[in-house]
Short mmCIF file of C-alpha atoms in Angstrom, two decimals:
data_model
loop_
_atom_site.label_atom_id
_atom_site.label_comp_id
_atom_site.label_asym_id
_atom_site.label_seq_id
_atom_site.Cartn_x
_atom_site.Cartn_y
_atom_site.Cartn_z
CA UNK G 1 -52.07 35.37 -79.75
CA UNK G 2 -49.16 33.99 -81.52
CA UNK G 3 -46.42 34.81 -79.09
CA UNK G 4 -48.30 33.37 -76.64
CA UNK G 5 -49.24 30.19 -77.97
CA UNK G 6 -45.48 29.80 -79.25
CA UNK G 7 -44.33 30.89 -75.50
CA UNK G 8 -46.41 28.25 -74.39
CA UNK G 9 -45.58 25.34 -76.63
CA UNK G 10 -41.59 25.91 -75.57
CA UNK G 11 -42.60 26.02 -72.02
CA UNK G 12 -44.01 22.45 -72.49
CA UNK G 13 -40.61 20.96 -74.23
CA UNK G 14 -38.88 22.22 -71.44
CA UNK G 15 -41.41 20.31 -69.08
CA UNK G 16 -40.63 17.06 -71.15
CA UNK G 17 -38.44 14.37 -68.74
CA UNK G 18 -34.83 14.24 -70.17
CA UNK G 19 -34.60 11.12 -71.87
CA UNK G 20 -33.14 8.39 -69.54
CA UNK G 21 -29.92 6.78 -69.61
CA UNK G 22 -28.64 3.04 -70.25
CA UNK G 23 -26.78 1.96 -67.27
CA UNK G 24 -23.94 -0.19 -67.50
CA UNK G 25 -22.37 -2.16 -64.52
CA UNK G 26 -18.92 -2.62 -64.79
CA UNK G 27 -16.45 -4.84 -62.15
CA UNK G 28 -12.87 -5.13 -61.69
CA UNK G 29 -9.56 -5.75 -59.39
CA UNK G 30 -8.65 -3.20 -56.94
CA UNK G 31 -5.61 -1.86 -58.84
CA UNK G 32 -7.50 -1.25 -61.93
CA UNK G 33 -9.99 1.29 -60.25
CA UNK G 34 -8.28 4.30 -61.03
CA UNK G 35 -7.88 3.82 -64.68
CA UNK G 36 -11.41 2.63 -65.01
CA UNK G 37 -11.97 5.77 -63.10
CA UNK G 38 -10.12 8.11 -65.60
CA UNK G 39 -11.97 6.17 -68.65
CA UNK G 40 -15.64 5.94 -67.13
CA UNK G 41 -15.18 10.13 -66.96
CA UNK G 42 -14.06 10.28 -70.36
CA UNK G 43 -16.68 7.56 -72.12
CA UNK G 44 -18.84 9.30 -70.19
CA UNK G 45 -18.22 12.36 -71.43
CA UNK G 46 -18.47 11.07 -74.98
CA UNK G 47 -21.41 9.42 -74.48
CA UNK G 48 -24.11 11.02 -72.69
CA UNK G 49 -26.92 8.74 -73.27
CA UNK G 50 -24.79 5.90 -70.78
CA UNK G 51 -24.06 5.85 -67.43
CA UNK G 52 -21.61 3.53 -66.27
CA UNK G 53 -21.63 2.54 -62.09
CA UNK G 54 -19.03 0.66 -60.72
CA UNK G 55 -19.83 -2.85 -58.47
CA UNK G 56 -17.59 -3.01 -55.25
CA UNK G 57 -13.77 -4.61 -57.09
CA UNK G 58 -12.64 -8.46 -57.21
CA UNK G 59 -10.29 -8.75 -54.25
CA UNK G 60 -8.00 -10.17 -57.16
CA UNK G 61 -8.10 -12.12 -60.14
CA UNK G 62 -8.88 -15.35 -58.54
CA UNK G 63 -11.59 -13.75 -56.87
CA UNK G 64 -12.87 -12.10 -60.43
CA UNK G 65 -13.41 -15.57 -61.46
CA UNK G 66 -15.18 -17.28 -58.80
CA UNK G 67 -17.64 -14.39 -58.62
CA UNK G 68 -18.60 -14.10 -62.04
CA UNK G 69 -19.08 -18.34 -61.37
CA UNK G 70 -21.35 -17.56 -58.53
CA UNK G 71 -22.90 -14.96 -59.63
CA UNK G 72 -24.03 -17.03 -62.78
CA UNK G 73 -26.15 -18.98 -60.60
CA UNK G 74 -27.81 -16.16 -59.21
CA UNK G 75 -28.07 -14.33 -62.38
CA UNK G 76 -26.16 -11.23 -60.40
CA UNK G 77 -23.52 -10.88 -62.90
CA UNK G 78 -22.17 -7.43 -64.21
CA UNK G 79 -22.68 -6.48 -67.39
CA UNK G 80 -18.68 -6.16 -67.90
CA UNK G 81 -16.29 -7.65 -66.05
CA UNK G 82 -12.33 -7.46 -66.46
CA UNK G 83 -10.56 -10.36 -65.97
CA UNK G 84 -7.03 -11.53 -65.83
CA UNK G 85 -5.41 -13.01 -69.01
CA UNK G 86 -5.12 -16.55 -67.93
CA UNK G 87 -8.50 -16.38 -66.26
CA UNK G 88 -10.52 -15.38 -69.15
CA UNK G 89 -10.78 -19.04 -71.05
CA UNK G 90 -13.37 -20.27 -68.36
CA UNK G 91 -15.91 -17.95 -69.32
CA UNK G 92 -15.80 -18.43 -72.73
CA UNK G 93 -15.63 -22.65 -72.11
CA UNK G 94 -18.89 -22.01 -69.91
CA UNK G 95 -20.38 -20.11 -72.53
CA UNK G 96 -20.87 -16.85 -70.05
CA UNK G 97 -18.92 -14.28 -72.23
CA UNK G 98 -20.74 -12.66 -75.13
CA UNK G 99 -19.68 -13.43 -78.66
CA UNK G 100 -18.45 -9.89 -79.78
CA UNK G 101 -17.91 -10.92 -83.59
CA UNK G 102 -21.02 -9.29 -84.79
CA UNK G 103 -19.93 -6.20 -83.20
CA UNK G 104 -16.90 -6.22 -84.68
CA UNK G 105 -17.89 -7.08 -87.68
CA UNK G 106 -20.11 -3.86 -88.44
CA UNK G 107 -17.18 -1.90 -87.46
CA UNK G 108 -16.04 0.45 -90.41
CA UNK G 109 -12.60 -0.19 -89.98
CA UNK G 110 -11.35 -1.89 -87.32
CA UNK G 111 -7.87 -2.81 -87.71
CA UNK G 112 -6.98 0.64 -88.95
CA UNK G 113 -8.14 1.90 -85.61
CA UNK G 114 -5.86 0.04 -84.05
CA UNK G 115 -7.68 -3.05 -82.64
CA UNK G 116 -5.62 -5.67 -84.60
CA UNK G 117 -4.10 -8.43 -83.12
CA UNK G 118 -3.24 -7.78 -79.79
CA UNK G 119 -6.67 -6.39 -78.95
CA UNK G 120 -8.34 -9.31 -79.84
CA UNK G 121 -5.80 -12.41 -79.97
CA UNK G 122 -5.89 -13.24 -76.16
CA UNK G 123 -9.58 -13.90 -76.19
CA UNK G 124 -10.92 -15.73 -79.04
CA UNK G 125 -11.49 -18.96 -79.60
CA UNK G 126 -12.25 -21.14 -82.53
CA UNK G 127 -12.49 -18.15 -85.37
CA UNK G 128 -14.93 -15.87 -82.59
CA UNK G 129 -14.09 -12.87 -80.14
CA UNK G 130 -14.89 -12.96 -76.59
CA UNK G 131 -13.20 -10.05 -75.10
CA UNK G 132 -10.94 -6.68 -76.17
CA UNK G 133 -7.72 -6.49 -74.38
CA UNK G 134 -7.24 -3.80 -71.71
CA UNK G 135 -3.81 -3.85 -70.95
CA UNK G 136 -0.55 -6.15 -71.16
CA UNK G 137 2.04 -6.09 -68.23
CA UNK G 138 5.21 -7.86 -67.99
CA UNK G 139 7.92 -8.40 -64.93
CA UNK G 140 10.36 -6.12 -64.38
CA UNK G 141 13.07 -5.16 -61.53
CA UNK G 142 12.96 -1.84 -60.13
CA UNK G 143 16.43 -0.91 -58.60
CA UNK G 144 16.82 1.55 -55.70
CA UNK G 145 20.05 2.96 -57.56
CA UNK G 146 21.22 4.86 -54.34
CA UNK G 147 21.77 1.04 -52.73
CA UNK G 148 23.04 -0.17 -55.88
CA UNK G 149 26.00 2.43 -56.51
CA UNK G 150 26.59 1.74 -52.71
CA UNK G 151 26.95 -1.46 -53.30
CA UNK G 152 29.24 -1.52 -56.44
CA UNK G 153 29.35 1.83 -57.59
CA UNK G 154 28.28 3.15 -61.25
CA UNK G 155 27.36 0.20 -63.43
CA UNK G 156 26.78 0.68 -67.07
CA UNK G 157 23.71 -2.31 -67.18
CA UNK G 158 21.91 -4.43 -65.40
CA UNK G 159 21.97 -8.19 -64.41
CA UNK G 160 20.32 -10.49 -67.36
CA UNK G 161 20.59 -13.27 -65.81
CA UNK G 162 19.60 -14.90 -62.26
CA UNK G 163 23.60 -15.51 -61.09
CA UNK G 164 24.25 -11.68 -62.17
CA UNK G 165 21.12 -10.67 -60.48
CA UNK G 166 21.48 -12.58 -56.97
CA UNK G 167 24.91 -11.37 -56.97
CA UNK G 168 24.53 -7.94 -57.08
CA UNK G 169 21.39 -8.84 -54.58
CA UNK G 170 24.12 -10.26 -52.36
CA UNK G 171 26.02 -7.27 -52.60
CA UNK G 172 23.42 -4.86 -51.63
CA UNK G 173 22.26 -6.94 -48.91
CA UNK G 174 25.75 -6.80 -47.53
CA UNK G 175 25.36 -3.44 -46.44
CA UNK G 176 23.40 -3.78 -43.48
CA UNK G 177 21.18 -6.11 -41.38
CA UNK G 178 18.62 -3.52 -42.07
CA UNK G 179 19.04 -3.30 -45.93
CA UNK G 180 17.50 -6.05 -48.21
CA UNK G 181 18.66 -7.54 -50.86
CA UNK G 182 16.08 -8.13 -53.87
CA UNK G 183 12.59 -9.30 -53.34
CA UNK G 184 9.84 -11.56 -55.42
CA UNK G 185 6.48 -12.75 -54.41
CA UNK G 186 5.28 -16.17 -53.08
CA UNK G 187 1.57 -15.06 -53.39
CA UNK G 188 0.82 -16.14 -57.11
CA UNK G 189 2.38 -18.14 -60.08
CA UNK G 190 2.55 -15.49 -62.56
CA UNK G 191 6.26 -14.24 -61.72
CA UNK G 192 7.32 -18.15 -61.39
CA UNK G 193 5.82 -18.65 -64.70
CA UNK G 194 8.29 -16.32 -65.74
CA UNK G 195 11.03 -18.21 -63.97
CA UNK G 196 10.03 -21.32 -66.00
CA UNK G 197 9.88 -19.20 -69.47
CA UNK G 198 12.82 -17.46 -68.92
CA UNK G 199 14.98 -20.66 -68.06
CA UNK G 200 13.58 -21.92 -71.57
CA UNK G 201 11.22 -24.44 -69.85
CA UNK G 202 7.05 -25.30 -70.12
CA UNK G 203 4.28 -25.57 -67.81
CA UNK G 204 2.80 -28.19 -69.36
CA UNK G 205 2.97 -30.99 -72.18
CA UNK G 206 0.83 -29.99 -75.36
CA UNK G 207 -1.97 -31.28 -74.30
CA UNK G 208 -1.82 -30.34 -70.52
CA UNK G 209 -2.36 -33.23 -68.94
CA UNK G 210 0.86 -33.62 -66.92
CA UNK G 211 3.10 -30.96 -65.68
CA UNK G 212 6.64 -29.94 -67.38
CA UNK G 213 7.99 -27.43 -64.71
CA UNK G 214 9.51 -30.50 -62.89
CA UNK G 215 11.96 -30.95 -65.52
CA UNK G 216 15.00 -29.20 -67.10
CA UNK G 217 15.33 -26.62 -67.93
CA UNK G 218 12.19 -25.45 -66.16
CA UNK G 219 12.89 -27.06 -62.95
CA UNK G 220 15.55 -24.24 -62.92
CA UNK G 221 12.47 -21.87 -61.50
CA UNK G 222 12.34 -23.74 -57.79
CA UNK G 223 16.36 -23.24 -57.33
CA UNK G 224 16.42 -19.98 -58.48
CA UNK G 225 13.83 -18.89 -56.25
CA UNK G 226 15.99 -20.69 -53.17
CA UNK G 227 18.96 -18.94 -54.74
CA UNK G 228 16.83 -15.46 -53.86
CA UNK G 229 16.17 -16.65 -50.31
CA UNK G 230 19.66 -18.18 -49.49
CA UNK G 231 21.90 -15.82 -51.19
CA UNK G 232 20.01 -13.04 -52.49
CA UNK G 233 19.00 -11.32 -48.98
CA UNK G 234 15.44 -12.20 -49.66
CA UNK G 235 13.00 -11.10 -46.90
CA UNK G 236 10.17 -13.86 -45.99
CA UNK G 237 7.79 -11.97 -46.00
CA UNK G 238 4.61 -10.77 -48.04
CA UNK G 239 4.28 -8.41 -50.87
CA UNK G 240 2.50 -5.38 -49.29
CA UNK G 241 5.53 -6.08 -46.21
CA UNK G 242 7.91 -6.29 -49.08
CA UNK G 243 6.38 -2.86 -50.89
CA UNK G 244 7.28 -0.58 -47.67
CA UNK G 245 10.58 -1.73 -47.22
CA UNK G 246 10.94 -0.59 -50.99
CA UNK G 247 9.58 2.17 -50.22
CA UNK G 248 11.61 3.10 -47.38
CA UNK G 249 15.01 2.53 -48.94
CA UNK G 250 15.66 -0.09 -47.01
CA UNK G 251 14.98 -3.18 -50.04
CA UNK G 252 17.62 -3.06 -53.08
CA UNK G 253 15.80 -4.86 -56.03
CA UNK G 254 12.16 -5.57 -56.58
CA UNK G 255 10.74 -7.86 -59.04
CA UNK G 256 7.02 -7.10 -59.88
CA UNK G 257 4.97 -6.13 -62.62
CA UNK G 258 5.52 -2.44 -64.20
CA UNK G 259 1.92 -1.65 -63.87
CA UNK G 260 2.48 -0.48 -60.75
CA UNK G 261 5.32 1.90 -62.08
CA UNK G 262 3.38 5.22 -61.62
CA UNK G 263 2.32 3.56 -57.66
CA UNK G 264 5.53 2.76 -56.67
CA UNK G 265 7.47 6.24 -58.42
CA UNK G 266 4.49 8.51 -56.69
CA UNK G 267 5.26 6.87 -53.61
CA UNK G 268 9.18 6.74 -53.38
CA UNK G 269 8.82 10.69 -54.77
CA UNK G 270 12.61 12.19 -54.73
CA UNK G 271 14.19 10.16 -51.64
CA UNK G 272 16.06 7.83 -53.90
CA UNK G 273 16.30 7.33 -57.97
CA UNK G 274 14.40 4.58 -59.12
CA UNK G 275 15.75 2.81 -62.44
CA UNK G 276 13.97 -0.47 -63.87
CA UNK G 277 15.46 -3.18 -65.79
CA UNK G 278 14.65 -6.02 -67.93
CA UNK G 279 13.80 -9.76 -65.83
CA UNK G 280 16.77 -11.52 -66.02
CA UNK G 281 16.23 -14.94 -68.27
CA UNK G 282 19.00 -17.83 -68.14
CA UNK G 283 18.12 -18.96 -71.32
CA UNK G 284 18.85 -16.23 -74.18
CA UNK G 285 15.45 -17.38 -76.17
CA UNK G 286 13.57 -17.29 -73.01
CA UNK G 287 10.56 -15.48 -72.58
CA UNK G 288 8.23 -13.94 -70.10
CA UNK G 289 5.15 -14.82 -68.84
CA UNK G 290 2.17 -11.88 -70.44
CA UNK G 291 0.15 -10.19 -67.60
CA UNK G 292 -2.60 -7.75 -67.88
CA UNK G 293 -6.58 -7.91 -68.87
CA UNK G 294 -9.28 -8.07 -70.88
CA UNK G 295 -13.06 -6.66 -70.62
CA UNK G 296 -15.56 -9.53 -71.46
CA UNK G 297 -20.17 -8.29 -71.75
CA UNK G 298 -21.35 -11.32 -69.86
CA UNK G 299 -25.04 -9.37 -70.25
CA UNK G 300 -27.93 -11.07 -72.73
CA UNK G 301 -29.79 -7.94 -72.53
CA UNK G 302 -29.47 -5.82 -76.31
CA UNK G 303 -29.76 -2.53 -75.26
CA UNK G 304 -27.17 -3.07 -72.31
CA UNK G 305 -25.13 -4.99 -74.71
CA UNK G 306 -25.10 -1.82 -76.85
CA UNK G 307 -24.17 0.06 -74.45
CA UNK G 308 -21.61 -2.01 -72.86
CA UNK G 309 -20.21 -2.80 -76.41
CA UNK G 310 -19.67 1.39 -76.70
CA UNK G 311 -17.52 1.12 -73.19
CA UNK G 312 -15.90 -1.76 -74.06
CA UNK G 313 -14.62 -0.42 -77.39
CA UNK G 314 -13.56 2.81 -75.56
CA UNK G 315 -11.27 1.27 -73.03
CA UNK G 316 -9.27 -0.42 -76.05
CA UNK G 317 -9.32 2.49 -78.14
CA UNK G 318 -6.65 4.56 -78.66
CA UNK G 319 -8.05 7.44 -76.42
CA UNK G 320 -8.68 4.76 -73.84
CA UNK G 321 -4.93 3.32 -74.32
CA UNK G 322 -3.76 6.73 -73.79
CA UNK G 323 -5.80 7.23 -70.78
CA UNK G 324 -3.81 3.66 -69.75
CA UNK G 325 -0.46 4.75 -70.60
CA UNK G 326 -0.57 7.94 -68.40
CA UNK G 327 -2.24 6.41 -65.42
CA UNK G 328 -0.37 3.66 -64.96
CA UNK G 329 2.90 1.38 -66.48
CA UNK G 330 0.67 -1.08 -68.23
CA UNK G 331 1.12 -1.39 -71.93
CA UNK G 332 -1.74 -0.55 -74.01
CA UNK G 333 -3.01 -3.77 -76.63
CA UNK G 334 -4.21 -0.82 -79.57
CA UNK G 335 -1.71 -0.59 -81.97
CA UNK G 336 -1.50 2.85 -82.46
CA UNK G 337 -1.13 3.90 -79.26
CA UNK G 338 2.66 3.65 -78.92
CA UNK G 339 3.56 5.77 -81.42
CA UNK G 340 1.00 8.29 -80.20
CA UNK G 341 2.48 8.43 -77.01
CA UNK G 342 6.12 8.56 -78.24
CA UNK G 343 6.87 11.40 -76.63
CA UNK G 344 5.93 9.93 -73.04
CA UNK G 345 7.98 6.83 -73.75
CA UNK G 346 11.28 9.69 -74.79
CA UNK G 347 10.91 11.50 -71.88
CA UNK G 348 10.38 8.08 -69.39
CA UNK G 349 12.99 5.26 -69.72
CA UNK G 350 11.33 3.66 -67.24
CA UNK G 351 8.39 3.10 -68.36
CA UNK G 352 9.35 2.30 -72.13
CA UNK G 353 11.13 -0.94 -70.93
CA UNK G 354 7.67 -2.35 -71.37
CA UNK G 355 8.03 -1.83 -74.63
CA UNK G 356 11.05 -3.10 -74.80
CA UNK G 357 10.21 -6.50 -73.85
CA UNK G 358 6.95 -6.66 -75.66
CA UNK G 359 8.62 -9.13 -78.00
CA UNK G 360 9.70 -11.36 -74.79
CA UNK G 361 6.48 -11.57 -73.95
CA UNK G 362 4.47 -15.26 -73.75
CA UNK G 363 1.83 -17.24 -72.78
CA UNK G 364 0.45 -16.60 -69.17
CA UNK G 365 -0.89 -20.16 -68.45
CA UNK G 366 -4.25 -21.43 -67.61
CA UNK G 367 -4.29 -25.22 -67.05
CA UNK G 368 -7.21 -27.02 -68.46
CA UNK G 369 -9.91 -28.25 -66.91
CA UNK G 370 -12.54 -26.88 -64.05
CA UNK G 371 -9.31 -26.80 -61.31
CA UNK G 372 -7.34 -23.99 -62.64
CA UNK G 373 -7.38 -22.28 -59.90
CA UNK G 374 -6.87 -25.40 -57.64
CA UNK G 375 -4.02 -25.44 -58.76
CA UNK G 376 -2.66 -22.18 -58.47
CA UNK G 377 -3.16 -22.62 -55.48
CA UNK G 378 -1.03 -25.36 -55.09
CA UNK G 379 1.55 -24.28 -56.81
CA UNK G 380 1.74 -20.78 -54.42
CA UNK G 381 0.96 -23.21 -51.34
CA UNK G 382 4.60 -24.64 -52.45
CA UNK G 383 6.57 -21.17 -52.96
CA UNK G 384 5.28 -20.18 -49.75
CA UNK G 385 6.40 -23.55 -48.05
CA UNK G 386 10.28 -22.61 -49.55
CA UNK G 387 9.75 -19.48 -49.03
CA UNK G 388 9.28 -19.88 -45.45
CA UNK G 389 11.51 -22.86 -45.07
CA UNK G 390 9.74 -25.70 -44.49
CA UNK G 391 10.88 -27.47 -47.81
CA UNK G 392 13.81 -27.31 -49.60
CA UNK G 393 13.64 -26.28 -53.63
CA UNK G 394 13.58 -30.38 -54.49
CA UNK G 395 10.80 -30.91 -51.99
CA UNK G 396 8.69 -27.85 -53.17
CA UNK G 397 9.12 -28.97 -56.94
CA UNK G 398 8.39 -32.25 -56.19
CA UNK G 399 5.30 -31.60 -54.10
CA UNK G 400 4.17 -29.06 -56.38
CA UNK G 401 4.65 -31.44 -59.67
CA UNK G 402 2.61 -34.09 -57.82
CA UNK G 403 0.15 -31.96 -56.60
CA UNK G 404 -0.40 -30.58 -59.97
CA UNK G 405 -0.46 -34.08 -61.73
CA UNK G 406 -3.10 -35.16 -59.35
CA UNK G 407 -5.67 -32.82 -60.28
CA UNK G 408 -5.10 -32.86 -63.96
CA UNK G 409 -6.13 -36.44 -64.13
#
């Protein structure tokens, strides 16, 4: 009767439900969804025991923020959510994000793994961690180098600075009523927070109650951007517009983010050489404003904390930051990462520029207060107005300085 008996006792463990899984919800911006992709496969792979399902992504950062807001009045909120770098200090002043000190804390070694500084720097306040760093961008120009030699011919370096930039923009544009020059976007602040930096300028006074980009040398930022329009060969027009002439061959210079390095080189394919260079900066000591991300557990629940903790870590691992570096042109916050992915960086100029201006790299500003994003608003309400003529680079800075003043009070 033995066999039996033991043929029936492994029959029943087979019977036995599998044991179920912690689910994790996880939100975040549109262009992020194919990482997150690539790393929910591999944590998941890792970790068995969670399953991680995505919520429908933020329209954009702005939007990140006013739905984790909302949602924190319906008690809807995802477990993690990814927000922008400048976006990130609301949370933690409205006591939403989860203090991750205790996690990292029992870690066994955690700045030998690479989470030092960078990883947790951009979202701690007052001694305590809020959120681990995803991924740091920074502006760059990408050059369509088949306009560019037909423009001047070979050239040994790029522009460094705006008049060097917007006249070899002028030069390309030159070539045809079809052909533009160099392009920037209207539709945020973050690349004219980099006009401000760069020109060796502030946002704001130390305590940010009154605006400083209305004086030298930031003010620089407003003329510079007319200088684009007026005698760069600047299209009016929006970024996705902006995107497919770049695309086409048909725009010289464009000045985005290199996150979207992979995007834009998939795209183009072989139909023209694509080269990027450093942002120009007027002021040699100038630096740039830091883009990118960081994953914050807004859930009170321990097990889903756990769990969410696990992902979290993941993303800003080193396997995670490799999973970053090879999807995308973001650079990753671990510290070993880098040097684990030398050989990428050898074999693509491109995209170790990043690295290259790592130390350039500065504040990306959040003013105080609950109308942050008031007044980015404002501030893209005025770029838009030059952009499309209807003010004149003293009327936009002016408007914009006012603007800003008025709801800082």
């Amino acid at each position: 009767m033995r066999v039996p008996l033991l043929a029936a006792a492994f029959a029943g463990l087979l019977a036995l439900p599998a044991a179920a899984k912690t689910e994790i919800t996880v939100q975040f911006v549109p262009w992020m969804e194919g990482i997150f992709t690539e790393m929910k496969t591999a944590f998941e792979a890792k970790h068995p025991e969670y399953e991680v399902t995505f919520l429908p992504p933020y329209a954009d950062y702005d939007d990140g923020l006013q739905q984790v807001l909302r949602q924190s009045i319906s008690g809807q909120m995802p477990d993690v959510t990814n927000q922008a770098l400048n976006r990130q200090k609301t949370l933690i002043s409205r006591e939403l994000a989860v203090d991750l000190t205790p996690f990292i804390e029992a870690e066994a070694d955690w700045v030998g793994e690479g989470f030092g500084g960078p990883v947790t720097d951009v979202a701690s306040e007052a001694g305590k961690t809020y959120g681990l760093a995803v991924a740091f961008s920074s502006p760059v120009a990408y050059y369509n180098m088949e306009l560019v030699e037909r423009a001047v011919g070979k050239i040994d370096g790029f522009p460094a600075t705006w008049p060097e930039m917007i006249a070899l923009a002028a030069k390309i544009d030159a070539l045809g009523d079809d052909i533009s020059g160099l392009y920037t976007t209207a539709d945020e602040d973050w690349i004219f927070q980099s006009l401000v930096y760069g020109s060796g300028g502030r946002m704001a006074n130390e305590d940010g109650t009154e605006v400083m980009f209305d004086k030298e040398p930031g003010a620089q930022a407003f003329d510079i951007f007319a200088s684009m329009l007026a005698e760069g060969g600047m299209p009016a027009t929006t970024m996705n517009n902006a995107v497919q002439l770049f695309y086409a061959g048909k725009l010289g210079i464009f000045l985005q983010s290199i996150n979207g390095l992979k995007r834009h080189t998939d795209n183009i394919g072989g139909r023209f050489e694509v080269k990027t260079g450093l942002f120009p900066r007027n002021a040699p000591d100038g630096t740039l404003a830091a883009g990118g991300n960081v994953n914050m557990i807004l859930t009170t629940d321990p097990e889903r904390q756990k769990a969410a903790w696990d992902f979290v870590r993941f993303v800003s691992s080193v396997e995670g930051g490799e999973v970053l570096v090879k999807a995308s042109g973001y650079m990753p916050p671990n510290t070993l990462v880098a040097e684990r992915m030398k050989a990428l960086y050898d074999a693509n100029p491109n995209q170790a520029l990043s690295l290259q201006q790592l130390p350039m790299l500065g504040e990306w500003y959040a003013f105080p207060g609950d109308n942050g994003l008031r007044i980015h608003a404002k501030i893209t309400e005025t770029l838009q107005a030059l952009m499309n003529g209807q003010m004149t680079a003293d009327e936009a800075r002016t408007r914009a300085a006012a603007d800003v003043n008025d709801l800082l009070k």
